[in-house]
mmCIF file of C-alpha atoms in Angstrom:
data_model
loop_
_atom_site.group_PDB
_atom_site.id
_atom_site.type_symbol
_atom_site.label_atom_id
_atom_site.label_comp_id
_atom_site.label_asym_id
_atom_site.label_seq_id
_atom_site.Cartn_x
_atom_site.Cartn_y
_atom_site.Cartn_z
ATOM 1 C CA UNK A 280 0.962 28.399 11.756
ATOM 2 C CA UNK A 281 -0.170 30.724 8.963
ATOM 3 C CA UNK A 282 -2.659 29.176 6.486
ATOM 4 C CA UNK A 283 -0.576 30.158 3.433
ATOM 5 C CA UNK A 284 2.623 28.766 4.970
ATOM 6 C CA UNK A 285 1.039 25.428 5.871
ATOM 7 C CA UNK A 286 -0.485 25.150 2.414
ATOM 8 C CA UNK A 287 2.858 25.984 0.790
ATOM 9 C CA UNK A 288 4.659 23.443 2.971
ATOM 10 C CA UNK A 289 2.187 20.653 2.177
ATOM 11 C CA UNK A 290 2.244 21.325 -1.554
ATOM 12 C CA UNK A 291 6.042 21.543 -1.621
ATOM 13 C CA UNK A 292 6.390 18.368 0.432
ATOM 14 C CA UNK A 293 3.934 16.413 -1.748
ATOM 15 C CA UNK A 294 5.698 17.666 -4.888
ATOM 16 C CA UNK A 295 9.024 16.555 -3.408
ATOM 17 C CA UNK A 296 7.600 13.086 -2.642
ATOM 18 C CA UNK A 297 6.239 12.789 -6.194
ATOM 19 C CA UNK A 298 9.699 13.698 -7.516
ATOM 20 C CA UNK A 299 11.297 11.140 -5.204
ATOM 21 C CA UNK A 300 8.974 8.358 -6.394
ATOM 22 C CA UNK A 301 9.524 9.140 -10.077
ATOM 23 C CA UNK A 302 13.303 9.547 -9.729
ATOM 24 C CA UNK A 303 13.840 6.420 -7.632
ATOM 25 C CA UNK A 304 11.691 4.346 -9.982
ATOM 26 C CA UNK A 305 13.827 5.621 -12.863
ATOM 27 C CA UNK A 306 17.321 5.036 -11.481
ATOM 28 C CA UNK A 307 17.077 2.245 -8.906
ATOM 29 C CA UNK A 308 18.264 -1.068 -10.455
ATOM 30 C CA UNK A 309 15.820 -3.963 -10.725
ATOM 31 C CA UNK A 310 15.156 -6.175 -7.690
ATOM 32 C CA UNK A 311 14.917 -9.954 -7.844
ATOM 33 C CA UNK A 312 11.112 -10.119 -7.408
ATOM 34 C CA UNK A 313 10.518 -7.465 -10.050
ATOM 35 C CA UNK A 314 12.764 -9.292 -12.506
ATOM 36 C CA UNK A 315 10.980 -12.563 -11.716
ATOM 37 C CA UNK A 316 7.574 -10.970 -12.450
ATOM 38 C CA UNK A 317 8.768 -9.620 -15.788
ATOM 39 C CA UNK A 318 10.598 -12.758 -16.943
ATOM 40 C CA UNK A 319 8.036 -15.341 -15.818
ATOM 41 C CA UNK A 320 4.749 -13.594 -16.555
ATOM 42 C CA UNK A 321 5.116 -10.481 -18.699
ATOM 43 C CA UNK A 322 7.869 -11.468 -21.148
ATOM 44 C CA UNK A 323 6.353 -14.959 -21.612
ATOM 45 C CA UNK A 324 2.840 -13.468 -21.907
ATOM 46 C CA UNK A 325 1.700 -15.833 -19.133
ATOM 47 C CA UNK A 326 -0.071 -13.141 -17.116
ATOM 48 C CA UNK A 327 -2.751 -15.329 -15.538
ATOM 49 C CA UNK A 328 -0.467 -18.072 -14.284
ATOM 50 C CA UNK A 329 -1.544 -18.192 -10.629
ATOM 51 C CA UNK A 330 0.930 -20.860 -9.613
ATOM 52 C CA UNK A 331 2.947 -18.793 -7.137
ATOM 53 C CA UNK A 332 2.395 -15.822 -4.845
ATOM 54 C CA UNK A 333 4.816 -13.665 -6.812
ATOM 55 C CA UNK A 334 2.232 -12.994 -9.520
ATOM 56 C CA UNK A 335 0.103 -10.023 -8.467
ATOM 57 C CA UNK A 336 -2.347 -10.388 -11.332
ATOM 58 C CA UNK A 337 -3.637 -6.823 -11.798
ATOM 59 C CA UNK A 338 -0.150 -5.405 -11.395
ATOM 60 C CA UNK A 339 1.279 -7.945 -13.854
ATOM 61 C CA UNK A 340 -1.476 -7.152 -16.363
ATOM 62 C CA UNK A 341 -0.779 -3.413 -16.147
ATOM 63 C CA UNK A 342 2.969 -4.022 -16.515
ATOM 64 C CA UNK A 343 2.237 -5.967 -19.706
ATOM 65 C CA UNK A 344 0.651 -2.762 -21.052
ATOM 66 C CA UNK A 345 3.256 -0.252 -19.865
ATOM 67 C CA UNK A 346 6.150 -2.387 -21.148
ATOM 68 C CA UNK A 347 4.745 -2.044 -24.661
ATOM 69 C CA UNK A 348 6.457 1.371 -24.543
ATOM 70 C CA UNK A 349 9.762 0.011 -23.229
ATOM 71 C CA UNK A 350 11.202 -2.683 -20.984
ATOM 72 C CA UNK A 351 13.351 -0.516 -18.708
ATOM 73 C CA UNK A 352 12.817 -0.554 -14.945
ATOM 74 C CA UNK A 353 10.717 2.622 -15.115
ATOM 75 C CA UNK A 354 8.131 1.108 -17.475
ATOM 76 C CA UNK A 355 7.885 -1.992 -15.286
ATOM 77 C CA UNK A 356 7.259 0.251 -12.306
ATOM 78 C CA UNK A 357 4.970 2.739 -14.047
ATOM 79 C CA UNK A 358 1.631 1.306 -12.713
ATOM 80 C CA UNK A 359 2.872 1.732 -9.153
ATOM 81 C CA UNK A 360 4.497 5.099 -9.882
ATOM 82 C CA UNK A 361 1.165 6.396 -11.188
ATOM 83 C CA UNK A 362 -0.541 4.915 -8.113
ATOM 84 C CA UNK A 363 1.914 6.767 -5.881
ATOM 85 C CA UNK A 364 1.347 10.048 -7.707
ATOM 86 C CA UNK A 365 -2.427 9.555 -7.479
ATOM 87 C CA UNK A 366 -2.088 8.735 -3.760
ATOM 88 C CA UNK A 367 -0.192 11.962 -3.074
ATOM 89 C CA UNK A 368 -2.535 14.090 -5.207
ATOM 90 C CA UNK A 369 -5.515 12.589 -3.343
ATOM 91 C CA UNK A 370 -3.867 13.564 -0.058
ATOM 92 C CA UNK A 371 -3.452 17.107 -1.393
ATOM 93 C CA UNK A 372 -7.175 17.204 -2.149
ATOM 94 C CA UNK A 373 -8.060 15.659 1.211
ATOM 95 C CA UNK A 374 -6.147 18.137 3.377
ATOM 96 C CA UNK A 375 -6.965 21.377 1.560
ATOM 97 C CA UNK A 376 -9.862 22.181 3.929
ATOM 98 C CA UNK A 377 -8.279 20.701 7.051
ATOM 99 C CA UNK A 378 -7.202 22.677 10.098
ATOM 100 C CA UNK A 379 -4.297 20.254 10.530
ATOM 101 C CA UNK A 380 -2.867 20.090 7.036
ATOM 102 C CA UNK A 381 0.716 19.256 7.990
ATOM 103 C CA UNK A 382 -0.330 16.558 10.448
ATOM 104 C CA UNK A 383 -2.636 14.895 7.928
ATOM 105 C CA UNK A 384 -0.084 15.069 5.131
ATOM 106 C CA UNK A 385 2.753 13.591 7.170
ATOM 107 C CA UNK A 386 0.685 10.885 8.865
ATOM 108 C CA UNK A 387 -0.467 9.572 5.488
ATOM 109 C CA UNK A 388 3.015 9.666 3.918
ATOM 110 C CA UNK A 389 5.348 8.841 6.823
ATOM 111 C CA UNK A 390 5.523 5.007 6.467
ATOM 112 C CA UNK A 391 8.605 4.560 4.269
ATOM 113 C CA UNK A 392 7.563 1.032 3.283
ATOM 114 C CA UNK A 393 4.398 2.441 1.719
ATOM 115 C CA UNK A 394 6.270 5.128 -0.229
ATOM 116 C CA UNK A 395 8.954 2.676 -1.353
ATOM 117 C CA UNK A 396 6.460 0.279 -2.919
ATOM 118 C CA UNK A 397 5.188 3.072 -5.149
ATOM 119 C CA UNK A 398 8.658 2.894 -6.749
ATOM 120 C CA UNK A 399 8.723 -0.875 -7.340
ATOM 121 C CA UNK A 400 7.033 -3.187 -9.841
ATOM 122 C CA UNK A 401 5.105 -5.112 -7.204
ATOM 123 C CA UNK A 402 1.386 -5.070 -6.436
ATOM 124 C CA UNK A 403 1.494 -3.557 -2.962
ATOM 125 C CA UNK A 404 1.610 0.104 -3.973
ATOM 126 C CA UNK A 405 -1.178 -0.356 -6.504
ATOM 127 C CA UNK A 406 -3.305 -2.214 -3.956
ATOM 128 C CA UNK A 407 -2.645 0.457 -1.309
ATOM 129 C CA UNK A 408 -3.837 3.298 -3.516
ATOM 130 C CA UNK A 409 -6.982 1.443 -4.587
ATOM 131 C CA UNK A 410 -7.989 0.739 -0.987
ATOM 132 C CA UNK A 411 -7.140 4.303 0.032
ATOM 133 C CA UNK A 412 -9.175 5.820 -2.801
ATOM 134 C CA UNK A 413 -12.106 3.471 -2.129
ATOM 135 C CA UNK A 414 -12.160 4.594 1.510
ATOM 136 C CA UNK A 415 -11.924 8.287 0.588
ATOM 137 C CA UNK A 416 -14.679 7.838 -1.985
ATOM 138 C CA UNK A 417 -17.131 6.313 0.487
ATOM 139 C CA UNK A 418 -16.227 7.765 3.880
ATOM 140 C CA UNK A 419 -14.828 11.242 3.202
ATOM 141 C CA UNK A 420 -16.259 12.955 0.119
ATOM 142 C CA UNK A 421 -19.896 13.973 -0.223
ATOM 143 C CA UNK A 422 -22.107 10.915 -0.914
ATOM 144 C CA UNK A 423 -23.342 10.423 -4.476
ATOM 145 C CA UNK A 424 -25.416 7.769 -6.207
ATOM 146 C CA UNK A 425 -22.662 5.352 -7.194
ATOM 147 C CA UNK A 426 -20.109 5.825 -4.409
ATOM 148 C CA UNK A 427 -20.783 2.390 -2.861
ATOM 149 C CA UNK A 428 -20.383 0.673 -6.245
ATOM 150 C CA UNK A 429 -17.204 2.621 -7.068
ATOM 151 C CA UNK A 430 -15.651 1.765 -3.703
ATOM 152 C CA UNK A 431 -16.540 -1.921 -4.128
ATOM 153 C CA UNK A 432 -14.810 -1.890 -7.522
ATOM 154 C CA UNK A 433 -11.722 -0.262 -5.957
ATOM 155 C CA UNK A 434 -11.530 -2.913 -3.239
ATOM 156 C CA UNK A 435 -12.028 -5.760 -5.729
ATOM 157 C CA UNK A 436 -9.306 -4.307 -7.963
ATOM 158 C CA UNK A 437 -7.034 -4.096 -4.922
ATOM 159 C CA UNK A 438 -7.676 -7.776 -4.209
ATOM 160 C CA UNK A 439 -6.915 -8.661 -7.828
ATOM 161 C CA UNK A 440 -3.401 -7.478 -7.075
ATOM 162 C CA UNK A 441 -2.950 -8.688 -3.463
ATOM 163 C CA UNK A 442 -5.504 -11.462 -3.120
ATOM 164 C CA UNK A 443 -5.937 -11.562 0.655
ATOM 165 C CA UNK A 444 -7.473 -8.077 0.540
ATOM 166 C CA UNK A 445 -10.705 -9.633 -0.661
ATOM 167 C CA UNK A 446 -11.337 -9.834 3.097
ATOM 168 C CA UNK A 447 -11.423 -6.015 3.286
ATOM 169 C CA UNK A 448 -13.970 -5.943 0.464
ATOM 170 C CA UNK A 449 -16.178 -8.523 2.181
ATOM 171 C CA UNK A 450 -16.209 -6.661 5.507
ATOM 172 C CA UNK A 451 -16.903 -3.376 3.705
ATOM 173 C CA UNK A 452 -20.074 -4.867 2.207
ATOM 174 C CA UNK A 453 -21.191 -6.487 5.471
ATOM 175 C CA UNK A 454 -20.660 -3.385 7.619
ATOM 176 C CA UNK A 455 -22.574 -1.146 5.195
ATOM 177 C CA UNK A 456 -25.198 -3.709 4.193
ATOM 178 C CA UNK A 457 -28.196 -2.281 6.077
ATOM 179 C CA UNK A 458 -27.561 1.341 5.054
ATOM 180 C CA UNK A 459 -27.001 0.542 1.365
ATOM 181 C CA UNK A 460 -30.058 -1.711 1.055
ATOM 182 C CA UNK A 461 -32.243 1.143 2.272
ATOM 183 C CA UNK A 462 -30.389 3.722 0.221
ATOM 184 C CA UNK A 463 -30.479 2.038 -3.199
ATOM 185 C CA UNK A 464 -31.266 -1.663 -3.415
ATOM 186 C CA UNK A 465 -30.486 -1.988 -7.139
ATOM 187 C CA UNK A 466 -26.987 -0.530 -6.842
ATOM 188 C CA UNK A 467 -26.327 -2.621 -3.732
ATOM 189 C CA UNK A 468 -27.347 -5.850 -5.513
ATOM 190 C CA UNK A 469 -25.224 -4.916 -8.533
ATOM 191 C CA UNK A 470 -22.229 -4.184 -6.285
ATOM 192 C CA UNK A 471 -22.612 -7.469 -4.406
ATOM 193 C CA UNK A 472 -23.012 -9.465 -7.632
ATOM 194 C CA UNK A 473 -19.808 -8.009 -9.115
ATOM 195 C CA UNK A 474 -17.976 -8.552 -5.825
ATOM 196 C CA UNK A 475 -19.138 -12.171 -5.558
ATOM 197 C CA UNK A 476 -18.124 -12.886 -9.160
ATOM 198 C CA UNK A 477 -14.553 -11.728 -8.636
ATOM 199 C CA UNK A 478 -14.385 -13.036 -5.066
ATOM 200 C CA UNK A 479 -14.978 -16.575 -6.317
ATOM 201 C CA UNK A 480 -11.870 -16.474 -8.510
ATOM 202 C CA UNK A 481 -9.761 -14.546 -6.025
ATOM 203 C CA UNK A 482 -10.453 -17.063 -3.259
ATOM 204 C CA UNK A 483 -9.569 -19.940 -5.612
ATOM 205 C CA UNK A 484 -6.320 -18.199 -6.589
ATOM 206 C CA UNK A 485 -5.501 -17.639 -2.929
ATOM 207 C CA UNK A 486 -5.840 -21.332 -2.151
ATOM 208 C CA UNK A 487 -3.846 -22.239 -5.265
ATOM 209 C CA UNK A 488 -0.837 -20.343 -3.979
ATOM 210 C CA UNK A 489 -1.368 -21.300 -0.329
ATOM 211 C CA UNK A 490 1.095 -24.173 -0.423
ATOM 212 C CA UNK A 491 3.993 -24.666 1.982
ATOM 213 C CA UNK A 492 6.856 -22.319 1.103
ATOM 214 C CA UNK A 493 4.857 -20.285 -1.415
ATOM 215 C CA UNK A 494 3.475 -17.520 0.807
ATOM 216 C CA UNK A 495 5.609 -14.738 2.258
ATOM 217 C CA UNK A 496 5.128 -14.329 5.999
ATOM 218 C CA UNK A 497 6.105 -15.340 9.529
ATOM 219 C CA UNK A 498 5.728 -18.924 10.664
ATOM 220 C CA UNK A 499 5.131 -18.009 14.294
ATOM 221 C CA UNK A 500 4.346 -15.093 16.571
ATOM 222 C CA UNK A 501 3.221 -14.278 20.110
ATOM 223 C CA UNK A 502 0.633 -12.005 21.694
ATOM 224 C CA UNK A 503 3.389 -9.877 23.219
ATOM 225 C CA UNK A 504 5.189 -9.658 19.872
ATOM 226 C CA UNK A 505 1.987 -8.609 18.124
ATOM 227 C CA UNK A 506 1.278 -5.901 20.694
ATOM 228 C CA UNK A 507 4.845 -4.550 20.638
ATOM 229 C CA UNK A 508 4.780 -4.313 16.840
ATOM 230 C CA UNK A 509 1.106 -3.170 16.704
ATOM 231 C CA UNK A 510 0.360 -6.289 14.655
ATOM 232 C CA UNK A 511 3.353 -5.597 12.430
ATOM 233 C CA UNK A 512 2.527 -1.990 11.497
ATOM 234 C CA UNK A 513 5.476 -0.506 13.402
ATOM 235 C CA UNK A 514 7.889 -2.200 10.985
ATOM 236 C CA UNK A 515 6.315 -0.349 8.062
ATOM 237 C CA UNK A 516 7.795 2.914 9.366
ATOM 238 C CA UNK A 517 11.320 1.398 9.412
ATOM 239 C CA UNK A 518 12.203 3.343 12.538
ATOM 240 C CA UNK A 519 15.755 4.679 12.786
ATOM 241 C CA UNK A 520 15.647 5.174 16.564
ATOM 242 C CA UNK A 521 13.662 4.142 19.637
ATOM 243 C CA UNK A 522 12.644 7.808 19.869
ATOM 244 C CA UNK A 523 10.485 7.418 16.759
ATOM 245 C CA UNK A 524 8.531 4.589 18.366
ATOM 246 C CA UNK A 525 6.652 7.210 20.376
ATOM 247 C CA UNK A 526 4.804 8.945 17.495
ATOM 248 C CA UNK A 527 4.035 5.636 15.788
ATOM 249 C CA UNK A 528 2.566 4.133 18.967
ATOM 250 C CA UNK A 529 0.605 7.330 19.554
ATOM 251 C CA UNK A 530 -0.868 7.181 16.048
ATOM 252 C CA UNK A 531 -2.479 3.834 16.726
ATOM 253 C CA UNK A 532 -3.207 4.445 20.409
ATOM 254 C CA UNK A 533 -5.067 7.735 19.834
ATOM 255 C CA UNK A 534 -7.159 6.116 17.098
ATOM 256 C CA UNK A 535 -8.103 3.235 19.389
ATOM 257 C CA UNK A 536 -8.956 5.424 22.398
ATOM 258 C CA UNK A 537 -10.854 8.159 20.553
ATOM 259 C CA UNK A 538 -12.776 6.060 18.032
ATOM 260 C CA UNK A 539 -15.779 5.709 20.352
ATOM 261 C CA UNK A 540 -16.340 9.471 20.397
ATOM 262 C CA UNK A 541 -16.118 10.126 16.662
ATOM 263 C CA UNK A 542 -18.409 10.024 13.632
ATOM 264 C CA UNK A 543 -20.223 6.893 12.470
ATOM 265 C CA UNK A 544 -18.236 6.915 9.202
ATOM 266 C CA UNK A 545 -14.918 6.856 11.066
ATOM 267 C CA UNK A 546 -16.170 4.110 13.390
ATOM 268 C CA UNK A 547 -17.223 1.942 10.444
ATOM 269 C CA UNK A 548 -13.942 2.477 8.599
ATOM 270 C CA UNK A 549 -11.988 1.587 11.724
ATOM 271 C CA UNK A 550 -14.188 -1.468 12.341
ATOM 272 C CA UNK A 551 -13.589 -2.777 8.810
ATOM 273 C CA UNK A 552 -9.840 -2.251 9.203
ATOM 274 C CA UNK A 553 -9.749 -4.000 12.599
ATOM 275 C CA UNK A 554 -11.824 -6.964 11.382
ATOM 276 C CA UNK A 555 -9.562 -7.348 8.343
ATOM 277 C CA UNK A 556 -6.441 -7.195 10.495
ATOM 278 C CA UNK A 557 -7.753 -9.787 12.958
ATOM 279 C CA UNK A 558 -8.714 -12.060 10.058
ATOM 280 C CA UNK A 559 -5.135 -11.875 8.780
ATOM 281 C CA UNK A 560 -3.976 -13.497 12.019
ATOM 282 C CA UNK A 561 -6.920 -15.838 12.671
ATOM 283 C CA UNK A 562 -7.215 -17.395 9.194
ATOM 284 C CA UNK A 563 -3.526 -18.428 9.021
ATOM 285 C CA UNK A 564 -4.047 -20.400 12.243
ATOM 286 C CA UNK A 565 -7.088 -22.150 10.774
ATOM 287 C CA UNK A 566 -5.408 -22.956 7.437
ATOM 288 C CA UNK A 567 -1.856 -23.479 8.753
ATOM 289 C CA UNK A 568 -0.399 -20.584 6.768
ATOM 290 C CA UNK A 569 2.286 -17.992 7.685
ATOM 291 C CA UNK A 570 1.218 -14.761 9.349
ATOM 292 C CA UNK A 571 1.337 -11.562 7.238
ATOM 293 C CA UNK A 572 4.324 -9.323 7.911
ATOM 294 C CA UNK A 573 5.942 -6.211 6.449
ATOM 295 C CA UNK A 574 4.978 -5.638 2.795
ATOM 296 C CA UNK A 575 1.901 -7.885 3.024
ATOM 297 C CA UNK A 576 0.387 -5.415 5.507
ATOM 298 C CA UNK A 577 1.100 -2.291 3.444
ATOM 299 C CA UNK A 578 -2.327 -1.951 1.722
ATOM 300 C CA UNK A 579 -4.081 -2.120 5.113
ATOM 301 C CA UNK A 580 -2.071 0.797 6.485
ATOM 302 C CA UNK A 581 -3.882 3.654 4.622
ATOM 303 C CA UNK A 582 -7.324 2.793 6.124
ATOM 304 C CA UNK A 583 -5.855 2.873 9.643
ATOM 305 C CA UNK A 584 -4.052 6.160 8.992
ATOM 306 C CA UNK A 585 -7.169 7.621 7.381
ATOM 307 C CA UNK A 586 -9.170 6.611 10.459
ATOM 308 C CA UNK A 587 -6.635 8.447 12.602
ATOM 309 C CA UNK A 588 -6.812 11.735 10.733
ATOM 310 C CA UNK A 589 -10.643 11.696 10.548
ATOM 311 C CA UNK A 590 -10.870 11.004 14.283
ATOM 312 C CA UNK A 591 -8.171 13.569 15.082
ATOM 313 C CA UNK A 592 -9.844 16.234 12.946
ATOM 314 C CA UNK A 593 -13.229 15.729 14.609
ATOM 315 C CA UNK A 594 -12.058 15.438 18.216
ATOM 316 C CA UNK A 595 -12.538 18.815 19.932
ATOM 317 C CA UNK A 596 -11.797 18.113 23.615
ATOM 318 C CA UNK A 597 -7.995 18.233 23.383
ATOM 319 C CA UNK A 598 -6.362 21.300 24.969
ATOM 320 C CA UNK A 599 -2.929 20.876 23.344
ATOM 321 C CA UNK A 600 -4.129 19.455 20.038
ATOM 322 C CA UNK A 601 -2.050 21.752 17.803
ATOM 323 C CA UNK A 602 1.136 21.205 19.798
ATOM 324 C CA UNK A 603 0.572 17.450 19.735
ATOM 325 C CA UNK A 604 0.072 17.557 15.951
ATOM 326 C CA UNK A 605 3.261 19.582 15.315
ATOM 327 C CA UNK A 606 5.479 17.431 17.556
ATOM 328 C CA UNK A 607 4.267 14.180 15.989
ATOM 329 C CA UNK A 608 4.572 15.675 12.521
ATOM 330 C CA UNK A 609 8.179 16.734 13.152
ATOM 331 C CA UNK A 610 9.175 13.281 14.456
ATOM 332 C CA UNK A 611 7.455 11.468 11.588
ATOM 333 C CA UNK A 612 9.045 13.797 9.037
ATOM 334 C CA UNK A 613 12.506 13.305 10.558
ATOM 335 C CA UNK A 614 12.206 9.527 10.460
ATOM 336 C CA UNK A 615 10.970 9.682 6.878
ATOM 337 C CA UNK A 616 13.949 11.705 5.658
ATOM 338 C CA UNK A 617 16.409 9.513 7.538
ATOM 339 C CA UNK A 618 15.055 6.581 5.530
ATOM 340 C CA UNK A 619 14.997 8.070 2.035
ATOM 341 C CA UNK A 620 17.318 6.071 -0.232
ATOM 342 C CA UNK A 621 17.665 6.033 -3.998
ATOM 343 C CA UNK A 622 19.816 3.055 -4.997
ATOM 344 C CA UNK A 623 18.684 0.542 -2.402
ATOM 345 C CA UNK A 624 15.519 -1.032 -1.036
ATOM 346 C CA UNK A 625 14.487 -2.110 2.449
ATOM 347 C CA UNK A 626 13.637 -5.684 1.465
ATOM 348 C CA UNK A 627 16.414 -6.412 -1.060
ATOM 349 C CA UNK A 628 19.229 -4.144 0.136
ATOM 350 C CA UNK A 629 21.668 -2.242 -2.056
ATOM 351 C CA UNK A 630 21.379 -3.070 -5.747
ATOM 352 C CA UNK A 631 24.185 -4.077 -8.102
ATOM 353 C CA UNK A 632 25.194 -1.980 -11.077
ATOM 354 C CA UNK A 633 23.212 -2.762 -14.245
ATOM 355 C CA UNK A 634 26.313 -3.302 -16.375
ATOM 356 C CA UNK A 635 27.848 -5.595 -13.751
ATOM 357 C CA UNK A 636 24.736 -7.743 -13.703
ATOM 358 C CA UNK A 637 24.534 -7.778 -17.515
ATOM 359 C CA UNK A 638 27.952 -9.399 -17.654
ATOM 360 C CA UNK A 639 27.208 -12.124 -15.088
ATOM 361 C CA UNK A 640 26.655 -15.203 -17.250
ATOM 362 C CA UNK A 641 26.259 -17.620 -14.360
ATOM 363 C CA UNK A 642 25.618 -15.694 -11.120
ATOM 364 C CA UNK A 643 26.105 -17.856 -8.056
ATOM 365 C CA UNK A 644 24.183 -15.717 -5.567
ATOM 366 C CA UNK A 645 20.477 -16.562 -5.656
ATOM 367 C CA UNK A 646 19.260 -12.992 -5.296
ATOM 368 C CA UNK A 647 21.246 -11.931 -8.377
ATOM 369 C CA UNK A 648 20.060 -14.640 -10.775
ATOM 370 C CA UNK A 649 16.838 -13.009 -11.970
ATOM 371 C CA UNK A 650 18.208 -9.438 -12.178
ATOM 372 C CA UNK A 651 21.174 -10.730 -14.208
ATOM 373 C CA UNK A 652 18.824 -12.592 -16.574
ATOM 374 C CA UNK A 653 16.675 -9.471 -16.932
ATOM 375 C CA UNK A 654 19.591 -7.183 -17.803
ATOM 376 C CA UNK A 655 21.160 -9.699 -20.162
ATOM 377 C CA UNK A 656 17.805 -9.921 -21.938
ATOM 378 C CA UNK A 657 17.105 -6.205 -22.323
ATOM 379 C CA UNK A 658 20.755 -5.485 -23.195
ATOM 380 C CA UNK A 659 21.159 -8.490 -25.500
ATOM 381 C CA UNK A 660 21.983 -6.348 -28.551
ATOM 382 C CA UNK A 661 24.816 -4.476 -26.824
ATOM 383 C CA UNK A 662 26.270 -7.093 -24.454
ATOM 384 C CA UNK A 663 29.612 -7.188 -26.261
ATOM 385 C CA UNK A 664 29.937 -3.416 -25.966
ATOM 386 C CA UNK A 665 28.930 -3.380 -22.267
ATOM 387 C CA UNK A 666 31.139 -6.301 -21.225
ATOM 388 C CA UNK A 667 34.225 -5.503 -23.286
#
């Protein structure tokens, strides 16, 4: 396809996705977990209460800043909205010199779960962007003096939101240890010291919330189930048809089969991602915790997808490479658009009207309690007018 046409398509598509994120974050009514975060931690100014898994500390802290300008849903979601915009702009920068612009763009944006959490006031979107940017910073752009330190800070910040991603940070340091010691010992020591300082607290917080019934996840699984779901990643695409299983399986299969013939940077990135993923399923067995599923896996998806596009870009011995890229891109794009919704979410379903919730004094359905409390609070001065 013509260079100008592919560039125009990618820019138009990314602009559309930015518009979708901003619009959905503006109009979609609050979900129960978002309302819980605001009422329990932000409104009460109890940001560092690490008693339950629902408090994604960095995300909660940023919400406490953005809600100084207003307490509507959009201001609660603004940290993740900005993360989503930054994610899409970074993709635009990443693909500008690629020979497979459309493929790269759609692979990195096709998981609807990932896009959706850029529109919600939860920590998963924020954590996803930080890990993605840290990987781009170290493995894609031209090396500079502080890129290892900057990436370490990104991964630590990601773990401050979703604590279990401290594992990704640890493996990143271990895999690159020998190279960074030789490259610049002082920066390496500084990076490790900062990482260890925050890791100490993050690990403590993780164990504080690791009580029965407090962590979101699956209580059991099987080897066959893990393989069929590619360790849970397939669910993040929210496939509308069995047909769309094919491109998703191919994404992960091609990465696995071609990784041994790619660059050292891509191999290391893939190794870190694989080790992190395996840890997510080994550690729960050791500590009798639920296995990560769905939204818990979202921040680990960008490193796997980034590995795929780096490997795909560098692999030359593929006769029908362009055709393969266009077919997969079309299927991924189709599934994405079939899943785009404005007034509903995958995890919490269709939302209730704001005014309806504001007038529910004693909601009986558990999932409506927190949203009703949130709307009654922010609309307290005009409840009579709304409910009359």
